[in-house]
XYZ file of N, CA and C in Angstrom:
534
model
N -7.647 -15.094 -12.190
C -8.649 -14.081 -12.746
C -6.889 -13.640 -12.009
N -6.588 -12.442 -12.810
C -4.734 -11.579 -12.358
C -4.860 -10.449 -12.511
N -3.853 -9.777 -11.354
C -3.854 -8.753 -12.333
C -2.912 -8.450 -13.385
N -2.764 -6.919 -13.890
C -2.278 -6.629 -14.998
C -0.419 -6.475 -14.720
N -0.058 -7.744 -15.603
C 1.039 -7.015 -15.267
C 1.474 -5.566 -15.965
N 2.236 -5.036 -15.650
C 3.198 -3.292 -15.596
C 1.614 -2.396 -16.017
N 1.035 -2.640 -15.609
C -0.474 -2.068 -15.337
C 0.388 -0.225 -14.815
N -0.632 0.562 -15.422
C -0.062 1.133 -14.649
C -1.618 2.080 -14.578
N -1.626 3.210 -13.365
C -3.234 3.583 -13.040
C -1.901 5.497 -12.572
N -3.518 6.133 -13.049
C -3.001 7.530 -12.999
C -4.654 7.873 -12.315
N -4.118 8.677 -11.383
C -4.689 9.795 -10.257
C -4.988 11.417 -11.099
N -5.647 11.879 -10.144
C -5.057 13.506 -10.163
C -3.932 13.612 -10.440
N -3.461 13.670 -9.860
C -2.281 14.217 -9.393
C -0.708 13.647 -9.466
N -1.284 12.125 -9.703
C 0.317 10.636 -9.175
C -0.458 9.925 -9.573
N 0.549 8.875 -10.479
C 1.116 7.635 -11.601
C 1.620 6.559 -10.082
N 0.900 6.347 -10.502
C 1.391 3.904 -9.634
C 1.934 3.316 -11.200
N 2.865 2.651 -10.987
C 3.835 2.094 -11.763
C 4.030 1.397 -11.326
N 4.314 -0.096 -11.774
C 5.786 -1.166 -11.521
C 6.720 -0.471 -10.921
N 7.888 -0.810 -9.878
C 8.469 -0.343 -9.067
C 9.934 -0.417 -10.176
N 11.332 0.500 -10.293
C 11.479 0.213 -11.508
C 12.886 0.569 -10.854
N 14.079 0.174 -11.408
C 15.635 0.110 -10.336
C 16.130 1.746 -10.026
N 15.614 2.525 -10.843
C 15.627 3.892 -9.870
C 15.307 4.104 -9.350
N 14.507 3.073 -8.589
C 13.273 3.533 -6.857
C 14.075 3.505 -5.784
N 14.364 2.511 -6.563
C 15.410 2.138 -4.877
C 16.575 3.164 -4.000
N 17.128 3.790 -4.451
C 17.814 5.694 -4.009
C 16.489 6.309 -2.626
N 15.084 5.893 -3.084
C 14.230 6.617 -2.719
C 13.372 5.397 -1.861
N 13.975 4.552 -2.071
C 12.803 3.416 -1.672
C 13.651 2.921 0.289
N 15.393 3.431 0.393
C 16.008 3.461 1.134
C 16.389 4.507 1.174
N 15.922 5.699 0.891
C 15.784 6.698 1.771
C 13.834 6.673 3.397
N 13.508 6.502 2.400
C 12.033 6.757 2.840
C 12.633 5.478 4.179
N 13.233 4.326 3.976
C 12.722 3.438 4.970
C 13.915 3.714 6.510
N 14.452 4.667 6.486
C 15.289 5.292 8.098
C 14.589 6.389 8.227
N 13.140 7.046 7.967
C 12.116 7.106 8.505
C 11.767 6.989 9.867
N 11.421 8.158 11.157
C 11.281 7.516 12.484
C 10.112 6.811 12.015
N 9.010 7.449 11.389
C 7.913 6.812 10.890
C 7.255 5.150 10.922
N 8.853 5.142 9.439
C 8.580 4.126 8.510
C 9.126 3.055 9.684
N 9.935 3.510 10.755
C 10.976 1.893 11.279
C 9.817 2.055 12.269
N 8.759 2.882 12.669
C 7.579 2.863 14.059
C 7.466 1.572 14.239
N 6.425 1.219 12.433
C 5.237 0.831 11.485
C 5.907 -0.501 10.632
N 6.851 0.212 10.101
C 7.417 -1.183 8.719
C 8.019 -2.409 8.903
N 8.124 -3.056 9.703
C 8.151 -3.802 9.654
C 9.630 -4.322 9.148
N 10.019 -3.817 7.905
C 10.748 -4.036 6.727
C 11.741 -3.323 6.853
N 11.778 -2.207 7.458
C 12.702 -0.973 7.734
C 13.095 -0.244 7.819
N 13.854 -2.044 9.294
C 14.876 -1.673 10.169
C 16.423 -2.597 8.905
N 15.535 -2.864 8.220
C 16.709 -3.564 8.064
C 17.293 -3.440 6.675
N 16.922 -1.941 6.242
C 16.800 -1.785 4.485
C 18.105 -1.820 4.248
N 18.604 -1.680 3.644
C 20.541 -1.973 3.004
C 19.727 -1.162 1.341
N 20.977 -0.672 0.653
C 21.254 -0.621 -0.967
C 20.954 -2.068 -1.151
N 20.822 -3.349 -1.212
C 20.905 -3.889 -1.785
C 19.406 -4.177 -1.805
N 19.269 -4.169 -0.537
C 17.927 -5.175 -0.556
C 17.202 -4.198 -1.134
N 16.676 -2.849 -0.849
C 15.642 -2.221 -1.766
C 16.146 -1.953 -3.792
N 17.296 -2.733 -3.622
C 17.284 -2.577 -5.086
C 16.504 -4.125 -5.045
N 16.495 -4.623 -4.630
C 16.423 -6.169 -5.599
C 14.537 -5.828 -4.792
N 14.299 -5.474 -4.146
C 13.020 -4.318 -4.755
C 12.150 -4.521 -4.926
N 12.789 -3.688 -5.591
C 12.502 -2.087 -6.565
C 12.611 -3.657 -8.216
N 13.852 -4.609 -9.254
C 13.829 -5.336 -9.927
C 13.198 -6.461 -9.593
N 12.887 -6.722 -8.613
C 12.131 -8.466 -8.773
C 11.380 -8.703 -7.751
N 11.703 -7.872 -6.357
C 10.625 -9.096 -5.433
C 9.152 -7.771 -4.953
N 8.826 -6.462 -6.207
C 7.776 -6.080 -5.698
C 6.863 -6.908 -7.322
N 7.721 -7.598 -8.030
C 6.547 -7.252 -9.367
C 6.517 -9.337 -9.109
N 5.962 -9.994 -7.972
C 4.824 -10.407 -7.476
C 4.497 -10.990 -8.217
N 3.998 -12.245 -7.623
C 2.724 -12.985 -9.592
C 1.393 -12.593 -9.129
N 0.908 -12.178 -10.358
C 0.282 -10.779 -10.054
C -1.144 -11.947 -10.154
N -1.537 -12.946 -9.327
C -2.457 -13.843 -9.051
C -2.982 -13.567 -7.782
N -1.543 -13.395 -7.611
C -1.961 -12.790 -6.107
C -2.214 -11.661 -5.409
N -1.306 -10.537 -6.599
C -1.476 -9.519 -6.101
C -0.575 -8.250 -6.890
N -0.204 -7.102 -6.417
C 0.637 -6.704 -7.302
C 1.206 -5.438 -6.518
N 2.041 -4.722 -6.989
C 2.557 -3.454 -6.653
C 2.891 -2.863 -7.148
N 2.754 -1.461 -7.076
C 3.609 0.011 -7.018
C 3.624 1.314 -7.081
N 4.894 1.362 -7.424
C 6.019 2.625 -7.038
C 4.753 3.966 -7.302
N 4.816 5.116 -6.277
C 3.649 6.246 -6.217
C 4.225 7.300 -5.950
N 4.401 7.665 -7.547
C 4.346 8.566 -8.207
C 4.404 10.262 -7.554
N 4.652 11.246 -7.503
C 3.579 12.557 -7.435
C 5.086 13.071 -8.416
N 4.846 14.308 -9.123
C 5.697 14.913 -10.246
C 6.936 14.017 -10.978
N 7.714 14.447 -10.391
C 9.132 13.693 -11.271
C 9.587 12.350 -10.242
N 9.377 12.166 -8.805
C 10.008 11.801 -7.700
C 9.097 10.535 -7.164
N 9.411 9.333 -6.628
C 8.650 8.692 -5.734
C 8.455 9.012 -4.822
N 6.860 8.851 -4.209
C 6.359 10.070 -2.729
C 5.827 9.091 -1.806
N 5.894 7.162 -2.783
C 5.672 5.593 -1.944
C 5.638 5.238 -2.678
N 4.230 3.885 -1.965
C 4.143 2.670 -2.161
C 2.505 1.885 -2.432
N 2.660 1.201 -2.584
C 1.065 0.649 -2.798
C 1.163 -0.177 -3.002
N 0.707 -1.831 -2.313
C 0.649 -2.856 -3.176
C -0.967 -3.153 -2.960
N -1.558 -4.190 -3.127
C -2.779 -5.306 -2.787
C -2.715 -5.989 -3.935
N -2.670 -7.027 -2.492
C -1.682 -8.255 -1.631
C -2.734 -9.440 -1.352
N -2.697 -10.157 -1.348
C -3.761 -12.039 -0.599
C -4.919 -11.612 -1.459
N -5.171 -12.010 -3.038
C -6.280 -11.114 -3.489
C -6.848 -12.748 -3.533
N -8.228 -12.724 -3.483
C -9.271 -13.985 -3.465
C -10.369 -14.085 -4.310
N -9.587 -14.439 -5.248
C -10.650 -13.970 -6.733
C -11.585 -15.142 -6.369
N -11.706 -15.562 -5.854
C -13.193 -16.471 -6.092
C -14.371 -16.025 -4.607
N -13.358 -15.773 -4.339
C -14.477 -14.230 -2.044
C -14.190 -12.925 -2.742
N -14.094 -12.670 -3.813
C -13.367 -11.412 -4.202
C -13.294 -10.757 -3.055
N -11.782 -10.780 -2.936
C -11.418 -9.504 -2.151
C -9.780 -9.608 -1.583
N -8.961 -8.106 -1.945
C -8.247 -7.338 -1.964
C -7.954 -6.994 -0.586
N -6.027 -6.866 -0.015
C -6.339 -6.259 0.637
C -5.559 -5.143 0.290
N -5.569 -3.967 0.286
C -4.190 -3.067 0.161
C -3.692 -2.593 1.435
N -1.660 -2.084 0.965
C -1.172 -1.136 1.798
C -0.160 -0.473 1.436
N 0.159 0.560 1.905
C 1.106 1.919 1.488
C 1.694 2.197 2.397
N 2.837 3.134 1.897
C 3.403 3.629 2.758
C 3.890 4.813 2.018
N 4.082 6.234 2.743
C 4.307 7.532 1.387
C 5.156 8.325 2.289
N 5.906 8.554 1.764
C 7.650 9.017 2.159
C 7.805 10.548 3.069
N 8.258 10.807 3.162
C 8.104 11.729 4.673
C 8.147 13.032 4.065
N 8.792 13.300 2.908
C 9.457 14.366 2.107
C 7.721 14.443 1.323
N 6.389 13.330 1.016
C 5.196 13.948 0.875
C 4.162 13.313 1.280
N 4.191 13.638 2.691
C 3.070 13.458 3.454
C 2.281 14.614 3.702
N 1.023 14.732 3.889
C 0.263 15.039 4.795
C -0.148 16.101 2.997
N -0.480 15.772 2.214
C -1.040 15.851 1.215
C -2.017 15.140 -0.020
N -1.976 14.507 0.481
C -3.627 13.552 0.379
C -3.417 12.409 -0.377
N -2.543 12.249 -0.439
C -1.088 11.784 -2.126
C -1.366 9.672 -1.471
N -1.600 9.335 0.205
C -2.564 7.670 0.474
C -3.662 7.746 0.358
N -4.386 8.715 0.187
C -6.039 8.314 0.041
C -6.667 8.921 -1.213
N -5.560 9.434 -2.518
C -5.891 9.239 -3.498
C -5.195 7.710 -3.928
N -3.720 7.740 -3.708
C -3.802 6.086 -4.375
C -4.814 5.284 -4.109
N -4.615 5.455 -2.828
C -5.432 4.007 -2.204
C -6.367 3.857 -2.419
N -7.375 4.917 -3.590
C -8.963 4.819 -4.214
C -8.790 4.544 -5.604
N -7.294 5.240 -6.043
C -6.684 4.330 -7.657
C -7.001 3.296 -7.154
N -6.496 2.918 -6.557
C -6.051 1.074 -6.562
C -7.576 0.224 -5.869
N -8.402 1.507 -5.488
C -9.542 0.490 -5.015
C -10.190 -0.061 -6.341
N -10.186 1.399 -6.511
C -11.105 0.648 -8.222
C -10.212 0.357 -9.367
N -9.514 0.057 -9.555
C -8.612 -1.097 -10.504
C -9.075 -2.482 -9.726
N -9.462 -2.228 -8.392
C -9.201 -3.983 -7.764
C -10.776 -4.539 -8.566
N -11.598 -2.677 -8.238
C -12.928 -3.599 -9.199
C -13.453 -3.486 -10.124
N -12.748 -3.143 -10.576
C -12.577 -2.873 -12.451
C -11.853 -4.559 -13.354
N -11.469 -5.286 -12.135
C -10.715 -6.462 -12.089
C -11.887 -7.727 -11.257
N -12.876 -6.837 -11.159
C -13.942 -7.736 -10.439
C -14.173 -8.109 -9.583
N -13.541 -7.632 -8.847
C -13.237 -7.851 -6.826
C -13.949 -7.207 -6.289
N -14.628 -7.187 -4.551
C -15.980 -6.849 -4.091
C -16.141 -6.224 -3.362
N -14.685 -5.849 -1.970
C -14.380 -5.821 -0.654
C -12.667 -5.501 -1.514
N -11.967 -4.254 -0.907
C -11.036 -4.713 -0.402
C -10.089 -3.716 0.675
N -10.624 -4.398 2.107
C -9.413 -4.466 2.832
C -8.780 -3.693 2.772
N -8.402 -3.436 4.061
C -7.006 -2.010 4.551
C -6.895 -2.551 5.915
N -5.630 -3.047 6.648
C -5.306 -3.171 8.800
C -4.357 -2.649 8.961
N -4.600 -0.808 9.766
C -3.802 -0.246 10.118
C -3.884 -1.454 11.656
N -2.846 -0.788 11.501
C -2.083 -0.843 13.289
C -3.182 0.183 14.280
N -2.911 -0.239 15.557
C -3.711 0.145 16.233
C -3.132 1.528 16.575
N -2.305 1.749 17.221
C -1.500 2.692 17.412
C -1.273 4.193 15.578
N -1.584 3.726 15.340
C -1.286 4.242 13.816
C -2.220 5.004 13.042
N -2.693 6.259 14.170
C -4.162 6.944 13.451
C -4.076 7.731 12.488
N -2.605 7.726 12.253
C -2.163 8.250 10.611
C -2.649 7.376 9.149
N -2.431 6.307 9.514
C -2.838 4.862 8.368
C -4.531 4.799 8.134
N -5.660 5.183 9.710
C -6.783 4.917 10.392
C -7.601 5.446 9.468
N -6.627 7.091 9.842
C -7.076 8.750 8.781
C -7.187 7.952 7.866
N -6.441 7.849 7.063
C -5.641 7.901 5.536
C -7.628 6.957 5.173
N -7.460 5.884 6.342
C -8.494 4.943 5.759
C -9.885 5.283 5.496
N -10.180 5.857 6.425
C -11.406 7.015 6.322
C -12.159 7.865 5.386
N -11.080 8.362 5.226
C -11.089 9.280 4.168
C -10.724 9.005 3.533
N -10.104 7.669 2.528
C -9.704 6.971 1.457
C -11.766 6.708 0.943
N -12.835 6.688 2.462
C -13.982 5.878 1.660
C -14.148 4.801 3.055
N -13.594 4.258 3.553
C -13.500 3.381 3.938
C -14.217 2.574 6.011
N -14.903 1.790 5.422
C -15.826 1.759 7.339
C -14.715 0.872 7.370
N -14.766 0.820 9.498
C -14.149 -0.306 10.457
C -14.968 -1.115 10.396
N -13.815 -1.694 10.915
C -14.983 -3.095 11.553
C -14.881 -3.926 12.599
N -13.920 -3.860 12.630
C -13.675 -3.995 14.490
C -11.306 -4.143 14.359
N -11.467 -4.887 15.396
C -10.079 -5.613 16.043
C -9.785 -6.655 15.978
N -8.340 -6.395 15.479
C -7.589 -7.811 14.858
C -6.976 -8.380 15.418
N -7.022 -8.697 16.505
C -5.167 -9.911 18.096
C -4.418 -10.073 17.002
N -2.940 -9.007 17.127
C -1.802 -9.094 16.615
C -1.905 -9.778 15.781
N -2.373 -8.723 14.553
C -2.368 -8.826 12.756
C -1.497 -8.295 12.205
N -1.067 -7.755 12.873
C 0.355 -6.808 12.516
C 1.827 -6.609 12.585
N 2.490 -7.418 11.947
C 3.934 -7.183 12.826
C 4.432 -6.438 12.315
N 5.012 -5.469 13.332
C 6.102 -3.984 13.263
C 6.941 -4.271 14.107
N 8.306 -3.641 13.742
C 8.958 -3.897 13.892
C 9.668 -4.508 15.154
N 8.228 -3.753 16.811
C 8.242 -3.215 17.916
C 7.821 -5.577 18.495
N 6.984 -6.289 17.695
C 6.300 -6.943 17.470
C 4.989 -7.058 16.543
N 3.931 -8.341 17.025
C 2.690 -8.573 16.404
C 2.544 -7.152 17.193
N 1.373 -6.143 16.978
C -0.577 -5.561 17.258
C -1.337 -5.703 16.566
N -2.256 -5.200 17.442
C -3.677 -5.297 17.171
C -3.400 -4.489 16.406
N -4.700 -4.494 15.451
C -5.267 -3.818 13.764
C -6.420 -3.709 13.767
N -6.482 -2.141 13.276
C -8.264 -2.002 13.377
C -8.472 -3.025 11.276
N -9.164 -3.422 11.653
C -9.877 -3.743 9.989
C -11.193 -2.243 9.801
N -10.621 -2.176 8.372
C -11.065 -1.115 7.673
C -11.404 -2.007 6.031
N -13.234 -2.060 5.599
C -13.001 -2.268 4.341
C -13.849 -1.830 3.653
N -13.537 -1.486 2.176
C -14.560 -0.581 1.151
C -15.352 -1.533 0.108
N -16.394 -2.017 0.297
C -17.093 -2.332 -0.962
C -17.270 -1.661 -2.255
N -17.305 -2.680 -2.933
C -17.405 -2.302 -4.607
C -18.965 -1.290 -4.490
N -18.810 -0.501 -5.304
C -20.002 0.187 -5.230
C -19.701 1.436 -3.918
N -19.582 2.000 -2.938
C -18.830 2.480 -2.357
C -17.809 3.587 -2.943
N -16.788 3.130 -3.553
C -16.126 3.948 -3.886
C -16.884 5.751 -4.944
N -16.346 6.653 -4.715
C -18.282 7.868 -5.044
C -16.902 8.716 -6.016
C-alpha cells in the first residue's frame, strides 16, 4: 500500500497539499523562529537553497513510506505536516508537524493533525503515533487536543538542535477519531 501522490486534504479552515516552489520563502522565514530553532533539528542549517530543495524535491518522499503536506491557511503557508515511517503490515505511521510563528495559537496544528490522521485511517492504517520532545509542552498540548493518548516516554528518541532528548509517545487508534 502507499499514500496517494499529489493528495489534497481539506479541513474546516485548512488545505493540506504538496509543497511547491513558492513555499520556500515561508519555510525559510519560519526556520528563523526561536521555537523552531529550539525543537527542529533541520532549522538552524536552513538556507534559501535548502528550503527550495525541500519544497521541490525532498518533501516528495517515497509514498510507500510517507507523505508531506504544506499546511495552507487562507493564501499563506502556515506550517508543515508529515506522515512518515509508515509500516503498512503493522498498520502504523508517525505524524509530525510544525507551525509558523505567524499562525500559532489558532488551532491549526490540531486541525491538520486530525485531518492527516483521518486520511491515514482511510488508507487502511490502524495507529498514528506522535513523538513530542519532553520539554515541548506546546506540541504535547497539540497531541492531547487532537485526541491522542499519552503512552510513555522514549529515551533519547528525538533529535533537536541541542542534541538527543527524551520524547513523549502519543497514539491515536482507528475508531478513536471522533
